[in-house]
Amino acid sequence: MTATDTVAIDIPARIASLLAEEVGPRKFTMWFEGEERFAFHPENNQVRVYAPHRFAADWIRQNFSGTLDRIVSEVVGPEASVDVPVDSDRFRTETSSSDMARPPQAERAAAGGKTPARPVSRGPVLRHRLDQFIVGPSNELAYAAATRLAEAEGNEFGPLFVHGSCGLGKTHLLQGICQRVLELDPGASVVYTTGEQFTNEFITAIRSNKIDAFRKRIRRLTLLAIDDVHFLADKQATQEEFLHSFEQIELAGARVIMASDSHPRTIHRFSEALRSRCVRGLVAQVMPPDDSTRARLIGRLAERLDLRLTDEAVSRLLERWNGSVRDLEGLLRKVQATLMIAALRHEPVGGGVDGAIIDRALSDERMNTRKRPVRFDEIVAEVEKVSGITRAQIVSSSRKPAVVIARSVCIALVREMTTLSYPEIASAMGKENHSTVVTACKRVPRLLREGKPSRYPSTAEEITPRQFMDRVRGALS
């Protein structure tokens, strides 16, 4: 082997190593997996980054081309080029020859290329599509994984588990996957259901002595999408049945996607076997959107309701909206109702929805309403949980940036969600003078405007002050 050959062999490993360091382990594992994806062709001085399907290739080109060009130029030289071809055979895994384990594609081939008659989607009507999902930094990994799962043939990378607070798009992703799979393969057997519905059908099947039919239907699917899977917690028999179905579905090469409010490791009374199965694939979190994504969401939903919003109106909605898409839909419905009432009264409303109309529509709207008052200790505890900044640090005089932000967020939320005055907050925090509390509270609007992200002890990635506040609000509301 010549020195040139040795260098050529080392190039993919060096590129993979530098790329993993540049984009981080999560994105590298998601999109590049290992150095076997990379190949160097010295005859034309080209580096190829192979993708398993068109979506992955397009995503890599759109999101990593600059980084790849820079790294390839560093490793190979400025004259080298980068190509991202699709080569599904490179990623194909061996499947069992058993008829029981054949994926739906193999079954269709065995049927002479014809699509066997299959039941299509069961359960709630599918309302959402992937191409209508607003993508931003808070959800791009979950969206990319959902699209990849929907367009893959068979079970490419194990189950997908999406988790996050209510109203952030988990159901949209699950239903969007179901819609996309059915568009690509009209003969696919797709079931979208919820943890509660799965439990009820299982119990009904047992009581009516139809458990074999229930198992047969579930275990011969192309795709099983189960929303609110945390509903299975503390239901041992249902968990066991779901786990067995889970294993059979995966053995047959089919796909499974689940959604929950919590990470599978933190769902109480989940069996360890089920937790292990859930985290074996990809676990992706959806978080409250940043301001840019919020604005696009407002625009998309307003367009759907035929509402023409001024920039002032969008700004007002951003101030009133806590990050849940469901809450935003409710706010816009109130605006729509206000316009209808104005039209009935023949009141002029101008050429569009401005800030005054938003204020009028939402004059009695209270975001973050609760059935009981929020206590100071609850807010502090939730700020501590979200950030990892301890209570002792929050009430201290520390000037570390992360502590200052956590303290300011805590004070602002106490003012917003309780009836405590500045002196009472200062007393609760052990401060002799309430001026520091006033200063901290006034600091928050500036932090929200600047939107500078920070990393905290308990966060895996940087979050903005608005995302910080939304997480605490969401947990307390």
PDB file of N, CA, C and O in Angstrom, residues 257 312 344 357 383:
ATOM      1  N   ILE A 257     -43.880   5.000  16.324  1.00  0.00           N
ATOM      2  CA  ILE A 257     -43.597   6.336  16.841  1.00  0.00           C
ATOM      3  C   ILE A 257     -44.523   6.600  18.012  1.00  0.00           C
ATOM      4  O   ILE A 257     -45.704   6.240  17.973  1.00  0.00           O
ATOM      5  N   GLU A 312     -47.797  45.306  14.601  1.00  0.00           N
ATOM      6  CA  GLU A 312     -48.160  45.636  15.980  1.00  0.00           C
ATOM      7  C   GLU A 312     -49.011  44.535  16.594  1.00  0.00           C
ATOM      8  O   GLU A 312     -48.828  44.166  17.766  1.00  0.00           O
ATOM      9  N   LEU A 344     -71.167  42.774  12.783  1.00  0.00           N
ATOM     10  CA  LEU A 344     -72.612  42.763  13.054  1.00  0.00           C
ATOM     11  C   LEU A 344     -73.097  44.121  13.555  1.00  0.00           C
ATOM     12  O   LEU A 344     -74.244  44.527  13.305  1.00  0.00           O
ATOM     13  N   ILE A 357     -57.215  46.120  18.259  1.00  0.00           N
ATOM     14  CA  ILE A 357     -58.179  45.018  18.154  1.00  0.00           C
ATOM     15  C   ILE A 357     -57.722  43.837  18.994  1.00  0.00           C
ATOM     16  O   ILE A 357     -58.535  43.165  19.648  1.00  0.00           O
ATOM     17  N   VAL A 383     -38.393  26.782  38.843  1.00  0.00           N
ATOM     18  CA  VAL A 383     -37.221  27.447  38.262  1.00  0.00           C
ATOM     19  C   VAL A 383     -35.970  26.617  38.537  1.00  0.00           C
ATOM     20  O   VAL A 383     -35.117  26.433  37.663  1.00  0.00           O
TER      21      VAL A 383
END
